[in-house]
Coordinates of C-alpha atoms in Angstrom, one line a residue:
M1 CA -150.9 119.8 113.3
G2 CA -147.4 120.1 114.9
K3 CA -145.9 123.5 115.8
T4 CA -144.1 125.2 112.9
N5 CA -143.4 128.7 111.7
I6 CA -143.5 127.5 108.1
S7 CA -146.4 128.2 105.8
A8 CA -147.1 127.5 102.1
K9 CA -145.7 131.0 101.3
S10 CA -142.3 130.2 103.0
T11 CA -139.2 130.0 100.8
L12 CA -137.6 126.6 100.2
I13 CA -134.5 127.8 102.2
E14 CA -136.7 128.8 105.2
A15 CA -138.5 125.5 105.1
F16 CA -135.2 123.6 104.9
N17 CA -133.6 125.5 107.8
E18 CA -136.4 124.4 110.1
Y19 CA -136.7 120.9 108.6
E20 CA -133.1 120.0 109.1
K21 CA -133.3 120.7 112.8
S22 CA -135.5 117.7 113.3
Q23 CA -133.3 115.3 111.3
F24 CA -130.4 113.2 112.5
W25 CA -128.3 113.4 109.4
S26 CA -124.6 113.1 108.9
K27 CA -122.7 116.3 108.1
N28 CA -122.3 115.2 104.5
T29 CA -126.0 114.4 104.0
R30 CA -127.0 117.7 105.6
R31 CA -124.6 119.5 103.2
A32 CA -125.8 117.6 100.1
Y33 CA -129.5 118.2 100.9
R34 CA -128.9 121.9 101.4
K35 CA -127.1 122.1 98.1
N36 CA -130.0 120.5 96.3
V37 CA -132.5 122.9 97.9
I38 CA -130.4 125.9 96.9
Y39 CA -130.2 124.7 93.3
M40 CA -133.9 124.2 93.2
S41 CA -134.4 127.7 94.5
E42 CA -132.1 129.0 91.8
Y43 CA -134.0 127.0 89.1
M44 CA -137.3 128.5 90.2
L45 CA -135.9 132.0 90.1
N46 CA -134.6 131.4 86.5
Q47 CA -138.1 130.2 85.6
G48 CA -139.6 133.5 86.9
L49 CA -141.1 131.9 90.0
D50 CA -140.7 132.8 93.6
P51 CA -139.0 129.9 95.4
V52 CA -141.8 129.2 97.8
L53 CA -143.5 125.9 98.7
E54 CA -146.9 126.8 97.1
N55 CA -145.4 127.4 93.7
I56 CA -144.4 123.7 93.3
D57 CA -147.0 121.4 91.8
Y58 CA -146.8 118.2 89.7
E59 CA -146.7 120.1 86.3
F60 CA -143.8 122.2 87.6
V61 CA -141.9 119.0 88.8
K62 CA -142.3 117.4 85.4
I63 CA -140.9 120.4 83.6
W64 CA -138.0 120.5 86.2
E65 CA -137.2 116.8 85.5
N66 CA -137.2 117.3 81.8
D67 CA -135.0 120.4 82.0
Q68 CA -132.4 118.4 84.0
R69 CA -132.3 115.7 81.4
K70 CA -131.8 118.3 78.7
Q71 CA -128.9 119.7 80.7
G72 CA -127.2 116.3 80.7
Y73 CA -127.9 115.3 84.3
S74 CA -127.9 111.5 84.8
P75 CA -131.0 109.8 86.1
K76 CA -129.1 108.9 89.2
T77 CA -128.4 112.6 89.9
I78 CA -132.0 113.6 89.2
K79 CA -133.2 110.9 91.6
Q80 CA -130.9 112.3 94.3
N81 CA -132.3 115.8 93.8
Q82 CA -135.8 114.4 93.8
A83 CA -135.2 112.5 97.1
T84 CA -134.2 115.7 98.8
M85 CA -137.3 117.6 97.8
Q86 CA -139.6 114.6 98.4
S87 CA -138.3 114.2 101.9
M88 CA -138.9 117.8 102.8
F89 CA -142.3 117.9 101.2
T90 CA -143.4 114.7 103.0
H91 CA -142.5 116.4 106.3
Y92 CA -144.6 119.5 105.6
N93 CA -147.4 117.5 104.2
R94 CA -147.7 115.6 107.4
L95 CA -147.7 118.9 109.4
G96 CA -150.5 120.1 107.2
V97 CA -148.5 123.0 105.8
I98 CA -149.0 121.8 102.2
N99 CA -151.4 119.4 100.6
G100 CA -149.8 116.4 98.8
N101 CA -146.3 115.7 97.6
P102 CA -145.7 116.2 93.8
F103 CA -142.2 114.8 94.0
A104 CA -143.5 111.5 95.3
A105 CA -145.6 111.1 92.2
L106 CA -142.6 111.6 89.9
K107 CA -141.3 108.3 88.3
I108 CA -137.8 108.7 87.0
T109 CA -136.8 106.0 84.5
D110 CA -133.3 105.0 83.6
S111 CA -133.1 103.1 80.3
N112 CA -129.3 102.7 80.7
K113 CA -129.5 101.4 84.3
Q114 CA -127.4 98.3 83.6
K115 CA -124.8 100.1 81.5
H116 CA -121.6 101.5 82.8
H117 CA -119.4 104.4 81.5
S118 CA -116.8 101.8 80.7
R119 CA -116.4 98.1 80.4
A120 CA -114.4 95.8 82.6
L121 CA -111.3 94.2 81.0
N122 CA -110.6 90.5 81.3
I123 CA -107.2 89.2 82.6
T124 CA -105.7 88.9 79.1
E125 CA -106.8 92.4 78.1
L126 CA -105.5 93.9 81.3
Y127 CA -102.1 92.2 80.6
Q128 CA -102.1 93.8 77.2
V129 CA -102.6 97.2 78.8
Y130 CA -99.8 96.5 81.2
K131 CA -97.4 95.5 78.4
A132 CA -98.5 98.4 76.2
A133 CA -97.6 100.9 79.0
F134 CA -94.0 99.6 79.1
E135 CA -93.7 99.6 75.3
L136 CA -95.0 103.2 75.0
Q137 CA -92.7 104.4 77.8
E138 CA -89.7 102.9 76.0
N139 CA -90.7 105.0 73.0
G140 CA -90.8 108.1 75.1
V141 CA -94.6 108.3 75.7
N142 CA -95.2 109.2 79.3
V143 CA -97.8 106.7 80.3
L144 CA -96.2 104.0 82.5
V145 CA -96.6 105.4 86.0
P146 CA -100.1 106.7 85.6
I147 CA -101.3 103.5 84.1
L148 CA -99.7 101.2 86.7
I149 CA -100.9 103.2 89.6
D150 CA -104.5 103.4 88.2
M151 CA -104.3 99.7 87.4
F152 CA -103.3 98.5 90.9
T153 CA -105.2 101.1 93.0
A154 CA -108.5 101.6 91.1
L155 CA -108.4 105.2 92.4
R156 CA -110.8 107.8 90.9
V157 CA -109.2 110.3 88.5
T158 CA -110.0 113.0 91.1
S159 CA -107.8 111.2 93.6
L160 CA -105.0 110.5 91.1
E161 CA -104.8 114.2 90.4
K162 CA -104.3 115.0 94.1
L163 CA -101.3 112.6 94.6
T164 CA -97.9 114.3 95.3
V165 CA -94.4 112.9 95.7
R166 CA -95.1 113.1 99.5
S167 CA -97.9 110.5 98.9
V168 CA -95.4 107.7 98.2
S169 CA -94.6 106.0 101.5
T170 CA -91.6 103.7 101.5
T171 CA -92.3 102.7 105.1
M172 CA -95.8 101.4 104.4
N173 CA -95.1 100.5 100.8
G174 CA -98.1 102.3 99.4
L175 CA -99.8 105.6 98.7
V176 CA -100.9 107.8 101.6
Y177 CA -103.1 110.8 101.2
E178 CA -104.5 113.1 103.8
F179 CA -107.6 115.2 103.0
D180 CA -107.0 119.0 103.1
P181 CA -110.4 120.8 103.2
K182 CA -108.8 124.0 102.0
K183 CA -107.5 122.5 98.8
D184 CA -109.8 119.5 98.1
R185 CA -113.3 120.8 98.1
V186 CA -114.9 120.1 94.7
K187 CA -116.2 122.8 92.4
E188 CA -119.8 122.3 93.4
D189 CA -119.0 122.7 97.1
K190 CA -117.1 125.9 96.4
L191 CA -120.2 127.3 94.6
L192 CA -122.3 126.3 97.6
D193 CA -119.9 128.0 100.0
Q194 CA -120.1 131.2 98.0
Y195 CA -123.9 131.1 98.0
L196 CA -124.0 130.5 101.7
E197 CA -121.6 133.3 102.3
E198 CA -123.7 135.7 100.2
E199 CA -126.9 134.6 102.1
G200 CA -125.1 135.1 105.5
D201 CA -125.6 131.3 106.2
K202 CA -123.1 129.8 108.6
H203 CA -123.8 126.2 107.7
T204 CA -120.3 125.4 106.5
D205 CA -118.8 121.9 106.7
N206 CA -115.3 121.0 105.6
S207 CA -115.6 117.3 106.6
P208 CA -114.5 114.6 104.1
N209 CA -117.0 112.9 101.8
S210 CA -116.9 109.8 99.6
K211 CA -114.7 111.4 97.1
N212 CA -112.6 113.6 99.4
K213 CA -111.0 111.9 102.3
D214 CA -107.9 110.3 103.8
F215 CA -106.8 107.0 102.2
F216 CA -104.0 104.5 102.2
I217 CA -103.6 102.0 99.4
P218 CA -100.8 99.4 99.3
L219 CA -98.8 98.9 96.1
P220 CA -97.1 95.7 94.8
P221 CA -93.2 95.5 95.1
K222 CA -92.1 96.2 91.6
L223 CA -94.4 99.2 91.3
M224 CA -93.0 100.5 94.6
Q225 CA -89.4 100.1 93.2
L226 CA -90.4 101.9 90.1
L227 CA -91.9 104.8 92.1
V228 CA -88.8 105.2 94.2
Q229 CA -86.7 105.5 91.1
Y230 CA -89.3 107.8 89.5
I231 CA -89.4 110.4 92.4
E232 CA -85.7 110.3 93.2
H233 CA -85.0 113.9 91.9
M234 CA -88.5 115.3 92.6
K235 CA -89.6 117.6 95.4
P236 CA -92.1 116.4 98.1
D237 CA -94.9 118.8 97.0
D238 CA -94.5 118.1 93.3
A239 CA -97.4 116.4 91.6
L240 CA -96.8 112.6 91.3
L241 CA -98.6 112.0 88.0
Y242 CA -98.2 113.7 84.7
G243 CA -100.0 113.6 81.3
L244 CA -98.7 113.1 77.8
R245 CA -97.3 116.6 77.7
R246 CA -95.6 116.1 81.0
K247 CA -97.9 118.5 82.9
P248 CA -99.7 117.5 86.1
L249 CA -102.9 115.5 85.6
I250 CA -105.9 117.8 85.4
N251 CA -109.2 117.7 83.6
K252 CA -109.2 114.9 81.0
Q253 CA -105.5 114.2 81.0
M254 CA -105.9 110.7 82.3
N255 CA -108.4 110.0 79.6
Y256 CA -105.8 111.0 77.0
V257 CA -103.3 108.6 78.6
I258 CA -105.8 105.8 78.4
N259 CA -106.6 106.7 74.8
K260 CA -102.9 106.5 73.9
V261 CA -102.7 103.0 75.2
C262 CA -105.9 102.0 73.4
E263 CA -104.5 103.5 70.2
H264 CA -101.3 101.5 70.7
L265 CA -103.4 98.3 71.0
G266 CA -105.6 99.1 68.1
W267 CA -108.6 99.5 70.4
I268 CA -109.2 103.0 68.9
K269 CA -108.5 104.2 65.4
V270 CA -107.2 107.7 64.8
E271 CA -107.3 109.5 61.5
Y272 CA -106.9 113.1 60.4
K273 CA -109.3 114.8 58.0
N274 CA -108.2 117.5 55.5
P275 CA -104.6 117.9 56.5
E276 CA -103.3 121.4 56.0
D277 CA -100.2 122.1 53.8
R278 CA -98.6 125.2 55.2
G279 CA -96.1 125.5 52.4
Q280 CA -92.3 125.5 52.5
T281 CA -92.0 128.4 55.0
K282 CA -89.1 127.7 57.3
G283 CA -90.2 126.5 60.7
K284 CA -93.7 125.8 59.6
R285 CA -94.9 122.2 59.8
K286 CA -97.8 120.5 58.0
R287 CA -100.9 120.4 60.2
K288 CA -102.4 117.0 60.6
G289 CA -105.9 118.3 60.2
E290 CA -109.1 117.5 62.1
K291 CA -108.6 114.5 64.5
I292 CA -111.2 111.8 64.2
V293 CA -111.3 109.0 66.8
H294 CA -113.1 105.7 66.1
K295 CA -113.6 103.7 69.2
T296 CA -113.9 99.9 69.0
E297 CA -115.8 97.8 71.5
K298 CA -112.5 97.1 73.3
H299 CA -112.0 100.8 74.2
F300 CA -112.2 101.6 77.9
T301 CA -111.9 104.7 80.2
P302 CA -110.0 105.3 83.4
H303 CA -113.1 104.3 85.4
G304 CA -113.0 101.0 83.6
L305 CA -109.9 100.1 85.6
R306 CA -112.0 100.5 88.8
Y307 CA -114.5 98.0 87.4
T308 CA -111.7 95.7 86.2
L309 CA -109.7 95.6 89.4
S310 CA -112.8 95.2 91.7
T311 CA -114.1 92.4 89.4
L312 CA -110.8 90.5 89.2
F313 CA -110.3 90.8 93.0
H314 CA -113.8 89.5 93.6
E315 CA -113.2 86.5 91.3
M316 CA -109.8 85.9 93.1
G317 CA -111.6 85.6 96.4
V318 CA -110.8 89.0 98.0
S319 CA -113.5 89.8 100.5
D320 CA -116.2 92.4 99.7
D321 CA -115.1 94.5 102.7
A322 CA -111.5 94.7 101.3
I323 CA -112.8 95.7 97.9
R324 CA -114.9 98.4 99.5
F325 CA -111.8 99.6 101.3
L326 CA -109.9 99.7 98.0
L327 CA -112.6 101.6 96.2
G328 CA -113.2 104.0 99.0
H329 CA -116.7 102.8 99.7
S330 CA -116.2 102.9 103.5
R331 CA -119.1 102.1 105.8
Y332 CA -117.9 104.4 108.5
E333 CA -116.4 107.9 109.0
L334 CA -112.6 107.9 108.9
G335 CA -110.7 109.0 112.0
A336 CA -106.9 109.7 112.1
L337 CA -105.1 108.2 109.2
Q338 CA -102.9 106.0 111.4
H339 CA -105.9 104.5 113.2
Y340 CA -107.5 104.0 109.7
I341 CA -104.5 102.0 108.6
L342 CA -104.2 99.9 111.8
S343 CA -107.9 99.1 111.9
D344 CA -107.9 97.8 108.3
T345 CA -104.8 95.7 108.4
K346 CA -106.8 92.6 107.3
Y347 CA -108.1 94.4 104.2
I348 CA -104.7 95.8 103.3
K349 CA -103.2 92.3 103.6
E350 CA -105.8 90.9 101.1
I351 CA -105.3 93.8 98.7
R352 CA -101.5 93.5 98.8
A353 CA -101.7 89.7 98.2
A354 CA -104.0 90.2 95.2
Q355 CA -101.8 93.0 93.8
V356 CA -98.6 91.0 94.0
I357 CA -100.2 88.0 92.3
I358 CA -101.3 90.1 89.3
E359 CA -98.0 91.9 89.1
T360 CA -96.0 88.6 89.2
L361 CA -98.2 87.0 86.6
F362 CA -97.9 90.0 84.2
E363 CA -94.2 90.4 84.8
T364 CA -93.5 86.7 84.2
A365 CA -95.6 86.7 81.1
M366 CA -93.6 89.7 79.7
E367 CA -90.3 88.0 80.5
L368 CA -91.2 84.8 78.8
E369 CA -92.5 86.6 75.7
S370 CA -89.4 88.8 75.4
N371 CA -86.7 86.3 76.3
Y372 CA -88.1 83.0 75.0
N373 CA -91.0 84.0 72.7
I374 CA -93.4 81.9 74.9
T375 CA -96.9 83.2 75.4
L376 CA -98.6 82.2 78.7
N377 CA -102.3 81.1 78.5
L378 CA -103.5 83.7 81.0
E379 CA -107.1 82.6 80.9
E380 CA -106.2 79.0 82.0
I381 CA -103.9 80.2 84.7
Y382 CA -106.5 82.7 85.9
D383 CA -108.8 79.8 86.7
E384 CA -106.4 78.7 89.4
I385 CA -105.8 82.2 90.8
P386 CA -108.3 81.8 93.7
N387 CA -106.1 78.9 95.0
V388 CA -103.0 81.0 94.5
F389 CA -104.7 83.9 96.5
R390 CA -105.6 81.6 99.4
N391 CA -102.0 80.3 99.7
Q392 CA -100.5 83.8 99.3
L393 CA -102.6 85.0 102.3
K394 CA -101.1 82.2 104.4
N395 CA -97.5 82.8 103.4
K396 CA -96.2 86.0 101.8
N397 CA -93.2 84.0 100.3
Y398 CA -95.6 81.7 98.4
I399 CA -95.4 84.2 95.4
N400 CA -91.9 82.9 94.6
L401 CA -93.1 79.3 94.3
F402 CA -96.0 80.6 92.1
K403 CA -93.6 82.3 89.8
E404 CA -91.4 79.2 89.6
H405 CA -94.4 77.2 88.6
L406 CA -95.4 79.7 85.9
V407 CA -91.9 79.3 84.3
K408 CA -92.0 75.5 84.5
Y409 CA -95.6 75.5 83.1
A410 CA -94.5 77.7 80.2
F411 CA -91.6 75.5 79.2
T412 CA -93.6 72.4 79.6
A413 CA -96.2 73.8 77.2
L414 CA -93.5 74.7 74.7
Q415 CA -92.1 71.1 75.0
Q416 CA -95.5 69.7 74.3
K417 CA -95.9 71.9 71.3
I418 CA -92.6 70.8 69.8
L419 CA -93.3 67.1 70.4
K420 CA -96.7 67.5 68.8
E421 CA -95.4 69.3 65.7
S422 CA -92.6 66.7 65.3
G423 CA -95.2 64.0 64.9
N424 CA -94.6 62.5 68.3
N425 CA -97.8 60.8 69.6
Y426 CA -97.6 62.6 72.9
S427 CA -100.6 63.7 74.8
D428 CA -101.0 67.5 75.0
Y429 CA -103.7 67.5 77.7
F430 CA -102.5 69.2 80.8
T431 CA -103.5 72.4 82.6
F432 CA -101.9 74.8 85.1
K433 CA -102.4 74.0 88.7
A434 CA -101.6 76.3 91.6
P435 CA -98.6 74.8 93.6
E436 CA -99.3 73.4 97.0
L437 CA -98.1 75.4 100.0
Y438 CA -95.1 74.0 101.9
N439 CA -94.4 71.5 99.1
Q440 CA -91.6 72.9 97.0
I441 CA -92.2 70.9 93.8
V442 CA -95.2 68.6 93.1
M443 CA -94.7 68.3 89.4
A444 CA -95.5 64.7 88.8
Q445 CA -99.0 64.9 90.2
Q446 CA -99.8 68.0 88.2
G447 CA -98.6 66.9 84.8
Y448 CA -95.2 68.6 84.7
F449 CA -91.9 67.0 83.6
A450 CA -89.0 66.4 85.9
H451 CA -86.6 67.8 83.4
A452 CA -88.2 71.3 83.4
P453 CA -85.9 74.2 83.1
M454 CA -83.9 75.7 86.0
P455 CA -85.7 77.6 88.7
Y456 CA -86.4 81.2 87.8
Q457 CA -83.8 82.6 90.2
Q458 CA -81.1 81.1 87.9
T459 CA -82.8 82.0 84.7
H460 CA -81.6 85.2 83.0
G461 CA -83.8 88.2 83.9
M462 CA -86.2 86.5 86.3
N463 CA -86.2 87.8 89.8
P464 CA -88.1 87.3 93.0
M465 CA -90.5 90.0 94.3
P466 CA -89.1 91.5 97.6
Y467 CA -90.0 94.9 99.1
D468 CA -86.2 95.7 99.2
L469 CA -86.0 99.3 98.1
T470 CA -82.3 99.6 98.9
H471 CA -81.2 96.8 96.6
S472 CA -83.7 97.2 93.8
V473 CA -84.6 94.3 91.5
P474 CA -84.1 95.3 87.9
L475 CA -87.4 96.5 86.3
Y476 CA -88.5 94.4 83.4
P477 CA -88.2 95.4 80.7
P478 CA -85.4 98.0 81.4
T479 CA -87.5 101.1 81.8
H480 CA -86.3 104.7 81.2
I481 CA -88.5 106.9 83.3
H482 CA -89.3 110.2 81.6
M483 CA -89.9 112.8 84.4
G484 CA -93.1 114.8 84.2
K485 CA -91.5 118.1 85.0

């Protein structure tokens, strides 16, 4: 038996204090384990038990698991709590302090393991969301900026809420955020700090964790231009994003923004039960009554945009490491922000290329629908997006050729449709092909007609995609930004 001052009558906190000295954990792991031990101690006290090692047996552990489920804890969270206690009990079982490990015998099942909180959208559905955001904004509903930033960054809602005007970097063309331990500690950590202070424990740690850390995320050019216009009359410390009532995003405000888009698209149905007639009193309006929301299978949540963007990027050919970078799933601790940016230039280049392709595709689709009543076959085009992505990585100006091909493809499809409807026996079999790099027009080999319409630079309303923030390209459609404040 090894040397230890711990016995079966020692408290969980006393046992953990000694146990952690022998472990080579990261700061965040140490903090998470300590939090779990503290919460277990509180649970035992609430059950009328002294929080000591000998009071924990298999029957107690089963009751503890069941109570956590009743309180709404996910199986993943319960497993994390179990892992902490199982690790510590294994240690003291080996030292002979206790006999057995009741946590090791606990089997936690997750019947919804393969399910997610939200579904991932396909390319056509994501375009519909993109278009709906513009339409709602034109009608005075403040959703455009939150939707576009969420769509192109896949940031967690907690990160979206922390963005300020200062976060918009016109020098790096993206969003920069620097973790502030005094402001950004999550609620659970604040409760932990309070407990440690009451116990006289000095184990404090204000280091970043997976949800609280520095980050830089690039943005596509049209969104950057939109943000520059959006923040023109705002102060550096103002919140960047606002909800439907034009108050800073907090709590479930981003969910309400998403729901408004879903309602616009018919993906949720809203009705009001028992509307209230408040009479003819001046200034009194008829209440709508109890709001009832019926969600269809197409409904999604803010987190669904994380699933969507990571899935689309993976299918395009973006590397797994670049996707981890985008999602904040870093494999290493972050140092100074500038070092962080420089060391991940390759990932930023990949993300930026993928972003500009999606933005160009959606913008062009909107222009063609509005100006010419032509609908692009996004699913067919998307099959070629991996080739577009590879070429865009090689030459940042390739995006202009891609857009030109989209326009030519659209008008060719329209011409085929007219010929077919007029009874002309003309073949309508052709597909979109990504244009070759360094070859301006290769229409003949790819099934296009030589008399395609003029290049998009000369077509009304169709503009290239530069990061020129001083001579802004007109936003499409003309967008009136309603300030949050």
